[in-house]
Amino acid sequence: MSVTRTMSLDAALAKLYEHIDQNFDGYLEDIRTLVRQPSVAAQSWGIHEAAEMVRDMIRELGPKDVRLVEYESGSPVVYGRLDSEDPNAGTLIVYCLYDVQPPEPLEEWNVEPFGADIVDVDGYGPCVVGRGVTNSKGPLVNFFSAVKSMQAVLGYTPINLIFVIEGEEEVGSQNLKRFVPEYADELRVADGVYLPGLRQDENGKPKVLLGNKGIAYFELEIKGGDWGGPRSVDIHGMNGAWVDNPVWRLVHALSTLRTPDGKVRVDGFYDDVLPPGETDTQLLDRLLTTFDTKMFAERADVARFMDGLEGRALMEKFLFTPSFNIDGIYGGYTGPGQKTIVPYRVRVKIDVRMVPQMDGDKIIASVLDHLAKHGYDDVRVTFSEVTPYSKSDPDSDLARAAVAAMDKAGHTNGEIWPIYPGSGPAYLFTNAHLNIPFIAYGLGHGGLIHAPNEYAVVEGLKDNIKSVCATFVEYLRIAEEKRENAG
């Protein structure tokens, strides 16, 4: 079914769609095969087997050198390169993950978590149900399928592809943090990084993500000490009359950090916050017409937003301001029935979502300085993990290609997020190591990510393969226009 390279891009895309329709049953089985292989990084379950399967799937596309980059511990990075026969071809990094979240609680699944069964899901019809089908084995295999379709229809691979597929995204991407600096010289030749995904919401509205907020995640602990409180063992609750309680001390300490309306009191917390630029404002204008805050409030069962904000002020706060969130407090007795104690220690987990140009390590140090200044110098950090923000140029070729593919697919109401409030390892590619744009896009809908009965709509999986091809076609179109303008 090969065609010449003189075929118009629009004609090529039509033939690609036709090829995908004809071969989708086989592509779907490829997805189910990978989903059936457990790969839970948190439990060291099936990781190497899954990495080898991904390596072999890439080898089927033609690269000779695809390997597992191993480290002393943790999951290997699957790394390889597929070169185009076109000497003028651009180069893209394909980043994705093969690890998944644990399937527990097992009793809440309607099917086997790694069975990849096709069942009807209310409101969506036939869906593949299984851990990792949406996040992110379905989109990963679909990318390989898109390349197969392009090779079959075009007769060659039109873009140089560098594959970086990790197996620790769900547990902090520790080995990827080593891999990217070590292989930076080979990676920085790329024009951009593409993360495939199912990015249509339950109403069919897709999104293009151009960046992520960062996160400073840390755990604080207060134990009994010179200030008072039991130092090494819980004591009877009757002693609360004359022995201080670390839980009360933590409550009072936390109350110094933030005002009731959400403003962080830590000195210098907002000093490095970069306000939105002109392009950010333009993308926000579009987002205000496409993102439905009321739908989110209904889905999350939220009665009102903070400060009663709405419209532009609400979205600006969501995208361009940092947040200081308590994820959980634990200490003392929290089980059933009664147990009266004065606990000897208490801990709190906190995440700060960071916007450009905030520094997570600096934030954690500032929090400790603030607490010491208010008389809580006994507070200790027991754990911390910092993931910097990422931000990509919306005028990059890959970003423009993804937006054009979304719009031309009939989704002119699709969302373009200049920075998404979630976090991830994109910064490894957009920061000083490589400084290249990182784009996340793809049609198709899936849900219950990280929860029992994770699903991906079968028809949406087909659309997802088509959206990868459409993005590549638009990327080729932009390169063609540049050559014509230069010539």
Coordinates of C-alpha atoms in Angstrom, one line a residue:
M1 CA 0.0 0.0 0.0
S2 CA 3.0 2.2 -0.3
V3 CA 2.6 5.5 -2.1
T4 CA 5.1 8.0 -3.4
R5 CA 6.3 11.0 -1.4
T6 CA 4.7 13.3 -3.8
M7 CA 1.3 12.6 -2.4
S8 CA -0.3 15.6 -0.9
L9 CA -0.5 15.7 2.9
D10 CA -4.3 15.9 3.0
A11 CA -4.5 12.8 0.7
A12 CA -1.9 11.0 2.8
L13 CA -3.9 11.7 6.0
A14 CA -7.1 10.4 4.4
K15 CA -5.3 7.2 3.4
L16 CA -3.8 6.9 6.9
Y17 CA -7.3 7.1 8.4
E18 CA -8.4 4.4 6.0
H19 CA -5.5 2.2 6.9
I20 CA -6.1 2.6 10.7
D21 CA -9.8 1.7 10.2
Q22 CA -8.8 -1.5 8.3
N23 CA -6.1 -2.6 10.8
F24 CA -7.6 -1.4 14.1
D25 CA -8.6 -4.8 15.4
G26 CA -5.0 -5.9 15.4
Y27 CA -3.9 -2.6 16.9
L28 CA -6.4 -3.1 19.7
E29 CA -5.1 -6.5 20.5
D30 CA -1.6 -5.1 20.8
I31 CA -2.9 -2.7 23.5
R32 CA -4.6 -5.5 25.4
T33 CA -1.4 -7.6 25.2
L34 CA 0.6 -4.9 27.0
V35 CA -2.2 -4.2 29.5
R36 CA -2.2 -7.8 30.5
Q37 CA 1.4 -7.6 31.5
P38 CA 1.6 -6.2 35.1
S39 CA 4.2 -3.4 35.6
V40 CA 3.7 -1.9 39.0
A41 CA 6.9 0.0 39.9
A42 CA 5.8 0.6 43.5
Q43 CA 5.6 -3.1 44.0
S44 CA 8.5 -4.2 41.6
W45 CA 5.9 -6.3 39.9
G46 CA 6.5 -7.3 36.2
I47 CA 8.6 -4.3 35.4
H48 CA 11.4 -6.0 33.4
E49 CA 8.9 -8.1 31.5
A50 CA 7.0 -5.0 30.5
A51 CA 10.1 -3.1 29.5
E52 CA 11.2 -6.0 27.3
M53 CA 7.8 -6.1 25.7
V54 CA 8.0 -2.3 24.9
R55 CA 11.5 -2.8 23.6
D56 CA 10.3 -5.5 21.2
M57 CA 7.4 -3.4 20.0
I58 CA 9.8 -0.6 19.1
R59 CA 12.1 -3.0 17.3
E60 CA 9.2 -4.1 15.1
L61 CA 9.2 -0.5 13.7
G62 CA 12.7 -1.0 12.3
P63 CA 15.3 0.5 14.7
K64 CA 18.4 -1.7 15.1
D65 CA 19.5 -0.2 18.4
V66 CA 16.8 -0.3 21.0
R67 CA 17.9 -1.1 24.5
L68 CA 17.1 -1.1 28.2
V69 CA 19.2 1.4 30.0
E70 CA 19.6 -0.1 33.4
Y71 CA 20.6 1.4 36.8
E72 CA 21.5 -0.2 40.1
S73 CA 17.9 -0.2 41.2
G74 CA 14.5 0.7 39.9
S75 CA 13.1 0.4 36.4
P76 CA 15.0 0.5 33.1
V77 CA 14.5 3.2 30.5
V78 CA 13.6 1.9 27.1
Y79 CA 15.7 3.9 24.7
G80 CA 16.1 3.8 20.9
R81 CA 16.1 5.8 17.7
L82 CA 14.2 5.3 14.4
D83 CA 15.8 7.3 11.6
S84 CA 13.8 8.6 8.6
E85 CA 14.9 7.9 5.1
D86 CA 14.3 11.6 4.4
P87 CA 17.6 13.5 5.0
N88 CA 15.6 16.7 5.7
A89 CA 13.4 15.1 8.3
G90 CA 12.9 16.7 11.7
T91 CA 13.5 14.9 14.9
L92 CA 11.0 14.3 17.8
I93 CA 11.4 12.6 21.1
V94 CA 8.5 10.3 22.0
Y95 CA 8.3 10.2 25.8
C96 CA 5.9 7.9 27.6
L97 CA 5.7 5.4 30.5
Y98 CA 5.1 1.7 30.8
D99 CA 4.6 1.5 34.6
V100 CA 1.2 1.7 36.2
Q101 CA -0.3 2.3 39.6
P102 CA -1.1 -0.7 41.9
P103 CA -4.5 -2.2 41.2
E104 CA -5.7 -2.2 44.9
P105 CA -8.4 -2.3 46.2
L106 CA -8.9 -5.5 44.2
E107 CA -12.4 -6.1 45.5
E108 CA -13.7 -3.0 43.8
W109 CA -12.8 -4.2 40.3
N110 CA -15.7 -5.5 38.1
V111 CA -13.1 -7.5 36.0
E112 CA -9.6 -8.8 36.5
P113 CA -7.3 -5.7 36.8
F114 CA -4.9 -7.0 34.2
G115 CA -7.4 -8.9 32.1
A116 CA -7.9 -6.1 29.5
D117 CA -11.5 -7.2 29.0
I118 CA -13.8 -5.4 26.6
V119 CA -17.0 -4.5 28.4
D120 CA -19.8 -1.9 28.0
V121 CA -19.3 1.1 30.3
D122 CA -22.5 3.2 31.0
G123 CA -22.5 6.2 28.7
Y124 CA -19.5 5.1 26.6
G125 CA -20.2 1.7 25.1
P126 CA -17.4 -0.8 24.5
C127 CA -14.3 -0.1 26.5
V128 CA -11.1 -1.8 27.4
V129 CA -11.0 -2.1 31.2
G130 CA -7.7 -2.7 32.9
R131 CA -5.0 -1.1 35.0
G132 CA -2.9 1.2 32.8
V133 CA -5.0 1.2 29.6
T134 CA -5.5 4.9 29.7
N135 CA -2.4 5.8 31.9
S136 CA -0.6 5.1 29.7
K137 CA -0.3 1.8 27.9
G138 CA -3.1 2.4 25.4
P139 CA -1.6 5.7 24.1
L140 CA 1.9 4.2 24.1
V141 CA 0.9 1.2 21.9
N142 CA -1.2 3.5 19.8
F143 CA 1.8 5.6 19.0
F144 CA 3.6 2.5 17.7
S145 CA 0.5 1.7 15.7
A146 CA 0.5 5.2 14.2
V147 CA 4.1 4.8 13.1
K148 CA 3.2 1.4 11.5
S149 CA 0.4 3.1 9.6
M150 CA 2.7 5.9 8.3
Q151 CA 5.3 3.4 7.2
A152 CA 2.6 1.3 5.4
V153 CA 0.9 4.3 3.7
L154 CA 3.8 6.6 3.0
G155 CA 6.3 3.8 2.4
Y156 CA 8.9 5.3 4.8
T157 CA 9.2 6.9 8.2
P158 CA 8.7 10.7 7.7
I159 CA 10.3 11.9 11.0
N160 CA 13.3 10.8 13.0
L161 CA 12.0 9.4 16.3
I162 CA 13.9 9.0 19.6
F163 CA 12.1 6.8 22.0
V164 CA 12.4 7.5 25.8
I165 CA 9.9 5.2 27.6
E166 CA 10.3 5.1 31.4
G167 CA 9.1 2.7 34.0
E168 CA 9.0 4.9 37.1
E169 CA 6.7 7.8 36.3
E170 CA 4.2 6.7 39.0
V171 CA 6.9 6.6 41.7
G172 CA 8.9 9.8 40.9
S173 CA 10.9 9.1 37.7
Q174 CA 14.2 8.6 39.6
N175 CA 16.1 6.8 36.9
L176 CA 14.8 9.3 34.2
K177 CA 16.3 12.1 36.3
R178 CA 19.7 10.3 35.7
F179 CA 19.0 9.3 32.1
V180 CA 18.2 12.7 30.6
P181 CA 21.4 14.5 31.7
E182 CA 23.5 11.4 30.8
Y183 CA 22.1 11.3 27.3
A184 CA 21.5 15.0 26.8
D185 CA 23.9 15.3 23.8
E186 CA 21.9 12.7 21.9
L187 CA 18.6 14.1 22.9
R188 CA 19.0 17.8 22.4
V189 CA 19.0 17.3 18.6
A190 CA 15.3 16.9 18.8
D191 CA 12.8 19.7 17.9
G192 CA 10.3 18.7 20.5
V193 CA 9.0 16.0 22.9
Y194 CA 5.6 14.4 22.3
L195 CA 3.7 12.7 25.1
P196 CA 0.8 10.6 23.6
G197 CA -2.4 10.4 25.7
L198 CA -6.2 10.1 25.7
R199 CA -7.0 13.8 26.3
Q200 CA -10.8 14.1 25.7
D201 CA -13.0 14.7 28.7
E202 CA -16.3 12.9 29.3
N203 CA -18.0 15.5 27.0
G204 CA -15.6 14.8 24.1
K205 CA -13.6 18.0 24.5
P206 CA -9.8 17.5 24.0
K207 CA -6.9 19.5 25.3
V208 CA -3.3 20.3 24.3
L209 CA -0.9 20.7 27.3
L210 CA 2.1 23.1 26.9
G211 CA 3.4 22.9 30.5
N212 CA 3.0 21.8 34.0
K213 CA 3.1 23.4 37.4
G214 CA 5.9 22.1 39.6
I215 CA 5.5 20.5 43.0
A216 CA 7.4 20.8 46.2
Y217 CA 6.2 17.8 48.3
F218 CA 7.4 17.5 51.9
E219 CA 6.5 16.0 55.2
L220 CA 6.9 17.9 58.5
E221 CA 7.1 16.2 61.9
I222 CA 6.7 17.5 65.4
K223 CA 7.7 15.3 68.3
G224 CA 7.7 15.9 72.1
G225 CA 10.9 17.6 73.2
D226 CA 12.3 20.4 75.3
W227 CA 9.2 22.5 74.5
G228 CA 7.1 19.8 76.2
G229 CA 5.1 16.8 75.1
P230 CA 6.1 13.1 75.4
R231 CA 9.4 12.5 73.7
S232 CA 9.4 8.8 72.8
V233 CA 6.1 7.1 73.6
D234 CA 2.4 7.8 73.6
I235 CA 1.1 8.4 77.2
H236 CA -2.4 8.2 78.7
G237 CA -4.8 10.9 77.7
M238 CA -5.4 12.0 81.3
N239 CA -2.0 13.6 81.1
G240 CA -3.3 16.1 78.7
A241 CA -4.0 18.3 81.7
W242 CA -0.3 18.8 82.4
V243 CA 1.7 17.5 79.4
D244 CA 1.7 19.4 76.1
N245 CA 0.4 17.6 73.0
P246 CA 2.4 17.6 69.7
V247 CA -0.8 17.6 67.7
W248 CA -2.0 20.8 69.2
R249 CA 1.5 22.3 68.6
L250 CA 1.3 21.3 64.9
V251 CA -2.2 22.8 64.6
H252 CA -1.0 26.1 65.9
A253 CA 2.2 26.0 63.8
L254 CA 0.1 25.4 60.6
S255 CA -2.2 28.2 61.4
T256 CA 0.8 30.6 61.0
L257 CA 1.5 29.5 57.4
R258 CA -1.7 30.6 55.6
T259 CA -4.6 33.0 56.0
P260 CA -8.2 31.7 56.0
D261 CA -8.6 33.1 52.4
G262 CA -5.6 31.2 51.1
K263 CA -2.7 33.7 51.2
V264 CA 0.6 32.1 52.2
R265 CA 2.3 34.1 55.0
V266 CA 5.8 32.7 54.4
D267 CA 8.2 35.5 53.7
G268 CA 9.3 35.6 50.1
F269 CA 6.8 32.9 49.0
Y270 CA 5.6 35.0 46.1
D271 CA 8.8 36.8 45.3
D272 CA 9.8 34.6 42.4
V273 CA 6.4 34.1 40.8
L274 CA 6.5 35.1 37.2
P275 CA 3.3 36.8 36.0
P276 CA 1.6 35.5 32.8
G277 CA 3.0 36.9 29.6
E278 CA 1.2 38.2 26.5
T279 CA 1.0 34.7 24.9
D280 CA -0.2 33.2 28.2
T281 CA -3.0 35.9 28.3
Q282 CA -4.0 35.1 24.7
L283 CA -4.2 31.3 25.5
L284 CA -6.2 32.2 28.6
D285 CA -8.7 34.1 26.5
R286 CA -9.3 30.9 24.5
L287 CA -9.4 28.8 27.6
L288 CA -12.1 31.0 29.1
T289 CA -14.4 30.1 26.2
T290 CA -13.6 26.4 26.2
F291 CA -13.1 25.3 29.9
D292 CA -16.3 24.7 31.9
T293 CA -15.6 25.5 35.6
K294 CA -19.2 24.6 36.5
M295 CA -18.7 21.1 35.0
F296 CA -15.6 20.7 37.2
A297 CA -17.4 21.9 40.3
E298 CA -20.2 19.4 39.7
R299 CA -17.8 16.5 39.0
A300 CA -15.8 17.3 42.2
D301 CA -18.9 18.1 44.2
V302 CA -17.6 21.6 45.1
A303 CA -20.2 24.1 46.3
R304 CA -18.0 27.2 45.6
F305 CA -14.5 28.2 44.6
M306 CA -12.1 29.9 47.0
D307 CA -12.8 33.6 47.6
G308 CA -16.0 33.2 45.5
L309 CA -13.9 33.8 42.4
E310 CA -15.3 33.1 38.9
G311 CA -14.4 33.8 35.2
R312 CA -11.0 35.2 34.4
A313 CA -9.9 35.8 38.0
L314 CA -10.7 32.2 38.9
M315 CA -8.7 30.8 35.9
E316 CA -5.8 33.1 36.4
K317 CA -5.6 31.9 40.0
F318 CA -5.8 28.2 38.9
L319 CA -3.1 28.5 36.3
F320 CA -0.7 31.3 37.3
T321 CA -0.6 31.3 41.1
P322 CA 1.0 28.8 43.5
S323 CA -1.0 26.9 46.0
F324 CA -0.1 25.6 49.5
N325 CA -2.1 22.4 50.2
I326 CA -2.3 20.0 53.2
D327 CA -2.6 16.4 51.9
G328 CA -3.0 14.8 55.2
I329 CA -2.2 14.9 59.0
Y330 CA -1.6 11.8 61.0
G331 CA -0.6 11.1 64.5
G332 CA -2.1 9.5 67.6
Y333 CA -4.9 7.1 67.5
T334 CA -7.3 7.1 64.5
G335 CA -8.8 3.6 64.7
P336 CA -12.3 2.5 65.7
G337 CA -13.6 2.9 69.2
Q338 CA -11.9 4.8 72.0
K339 CA -8.3 5.2 73.0
T340 CA -7.3 8.2 75.0
I341 CA -3.6 9.2 74.6
V342 CA -1.3 12.1 74.3
P343 CA 0.8 11.1 71.2
Y344 CA 4.5 11.7 71.1
R345 CA 4.6 12.7 67.5
V346 CA 2.5 14.0 64.6
R347 CA 3.2 14.5 60.9
V348 CA 1.7 16.5 58.1
K349 CA 2.1 16.1 54.3
I350 CA 2.2 19.2 52.3
D351 CA 2.4 20.0 48.6
V352 CA 3.1 23.4 47.1
R353 CA 2.2 23.7 43.4
M354 CA 4.8 26.0 41.8
V355 CA 4.6 28.3 38.8
P356 CA 7.5 29.8 36.9
Q357 CA 10.1 30.8 38.3
M358 CA 9.6 29.2 41.8
D359 CA 12.3 27.0 43.4
G360 CA 11.0 24.1 45.5
D361 CA 14.1 23.7 47.7
K362 CA 14.0 27.5 48.5
I363 CA 10.3 27.2 49.4
I364 CA 10.9 24.3 51.9
A365 CA 13.7 26.2 53.5
S366 CA 11.6 29.4 53.8
V367 CA 8.8 27.4 55.5
L368 CA 11.2 26.1 58.1
D369 CA 12.6 29.6 58.6
H370 CA 9.0 30.9 59.0
L371 CA 8.2 28.3 61.6
A372 CA 11.4 28.9 63.6
K373 CA 10.6 32.6 63.6
H374 CA 7.2 31.8 65.1
G375 CA 8.7 29.7 67.9
Y376 CA 8.5 26.3 66.2
D377 CA 12.1 25.5 65.5
D378 CA 11.6 21.9 66.6
V379 CA 9.7 21.1 63.3
R380 CA 11.6 18.7 61.1
V381 CA 11.4 17.7 57.5
T382 CA 11.2 13.9 57.3
F383 CA 10.7 13.7 53.5
S384 CA 10.9 16.0 50.5
E385 CA 10.6 15.7 46.7
V386 CA 10.8 18.6 44.3
T387 CA 9.6 18.5 40.7
P388 CA 10.2 21.8 38.9
Y389 CA 7.7 23.4 36.6
S390 CA 7.8 23.1 32.8
K391 CA 6.7 25.5 30.1
S392 CA 6.9 25.2 26.3
D393 CA 6.7 27.8 23.5
P394 CA 3.2 27.7 22.0
D395 CA 4.8 28.9 18.7
S396 CA 7.0 25.8 18.4
D397 CA 6.4 23.6 15.4
L398 CA 5.2 20.7 17.5
A399 CA 2.8 22.8 19.6
R400 CA 1.4 24.4 16.4
A401 CA 1.0 21.0 14.8
A402 CA -0.9 19.6 17.8
V403 CA -3.3 22.6 17.9
A404 CA -3.8 22.4 14.1
A405 CA -4.6 18.7 14.3
M406 CA -7.1 19.3 17.1
D407 CA -8.8 22.1 15.3
K408 CA -8.9 20.4 11.9
A409 CA -10.4 17.3 13.6
G410 CA -13.5 19.5 14.4
H411 CA -12.5 20.4 17.9
T412 CA -12.1 24.1 17.6
N413 CA -13.6 24.3 21.1
G414 CA -10.6 22.2 22.4
E415 CA -8.6 23.6 25.2
I416 CA -5.0 24.8 25.1
W417 CA -3.4 25.0 28.5
P418 CA -0.3 27.2 28.6
I419 CA 0.5 25.6 32.0
Y420 CA -1.4 22.7 33.5
P421 CA -1.9 22.6 37.3
G422 CA -0.8 18.9 37.5
S423 CA 2.9 18.0 37.7
G424 CA 5.2 15.5 35.9
P425 CA 8.7 14.9 34.5
A426 CA 8.4 17.2 31.5
Y427 CA 10.8 19.7 33.2
L428 CA 13.6 17.3 32.5
F429 CA 13.2 18.1 28.8
T430 CA 12.3 21.8 29.0
N431 CA 14.9 22.9 31.5
A432 CA 18.6 23.6 31.0
H433 CA 19.4 20.0 30.1
L434 CA 17.7 20.1 26.7
N435 CA 15.5 23.3 26.5
I436 CA 13.1 21.8 24.0
P437 CA 9.3 22.1 24.0
F438 CA 7.2 19.3 25.5
I439 CA 3.7 18.8 24.2
A440 CA 1.0 16.4 25.4
Y441 CA -2.0 15.7 23.1
G442 CA -4.2 13.0 21.7
L443 CA -7.9 12.3 21.1
G444 CA -9.8 9.6 22.8
H445 CA -11.4 9.3 26.2
G446 CA -10.5 7.2 29.3
G447 CA -11.2 7.4 32.9
L448 CA -10.8 6.2 36.5
I449 CA -7.1 6.6 36.2
H450 CA -5.4 5.2 39.4
A451 CA -8.8 3.8 40.5
P452 CA -10.5 0.4 40.1
N453 CA -12.1 -0.2 36.7
E454 CA -9.8 2.1 34.7
Y455 CA -11.2 2.2 31.2
A456 CA -10.5 3.5 27.7
V457 CA -13.3 3.8 25.1
V458 CA -12.6 1.5 22.2
E459 CA -13.7 4.0 19.5
G460 CA -11.6 6.6 21.2
L461 CA -8.5 4.4 21.0
K462 CA -9.0 4.4 17.3
D463 CA -9.4 8.1 17.2
N464 CA -6.2 8.4 19.3
I465 CA -4.1 6.6 16.6
K466 CA -5.6 9.0 14.0
S467 CA -4.8 12.0 16.1
V468 CA -1.1 11.0 16.3
C469 CA -1.0 10.7 12.5
A470 CA -2.8 14.0 12.2
T471 CA -0.3 15.7 14.5
F472 CA 2.6 14.3 12.4
V473 CA 1.0 15.4 9.2
E474 CA 0.6 19.0 10.5
Y475 CA 4.2 18.9 11.7
L476 CA 5.3 17.9 8.2
R477 CA 3.1 20.6 6.7
I478 CA 4.8 23.3 8.9
A479 CA 8.2 22.0 7.9
E480 CA 7.2 22.1 4.2
E481 CA 5.9 25.6 4.5
K482 CA 9.1 26.7 6.1
R483 CA 11.2 25.2 3.3
E484 CA 9.0 26.9 0.7
N485 CA 9.3 30.3 2.4
A486 CA 13.0 29.9 2.8
G487 CA 13.4 28.9 -0.9

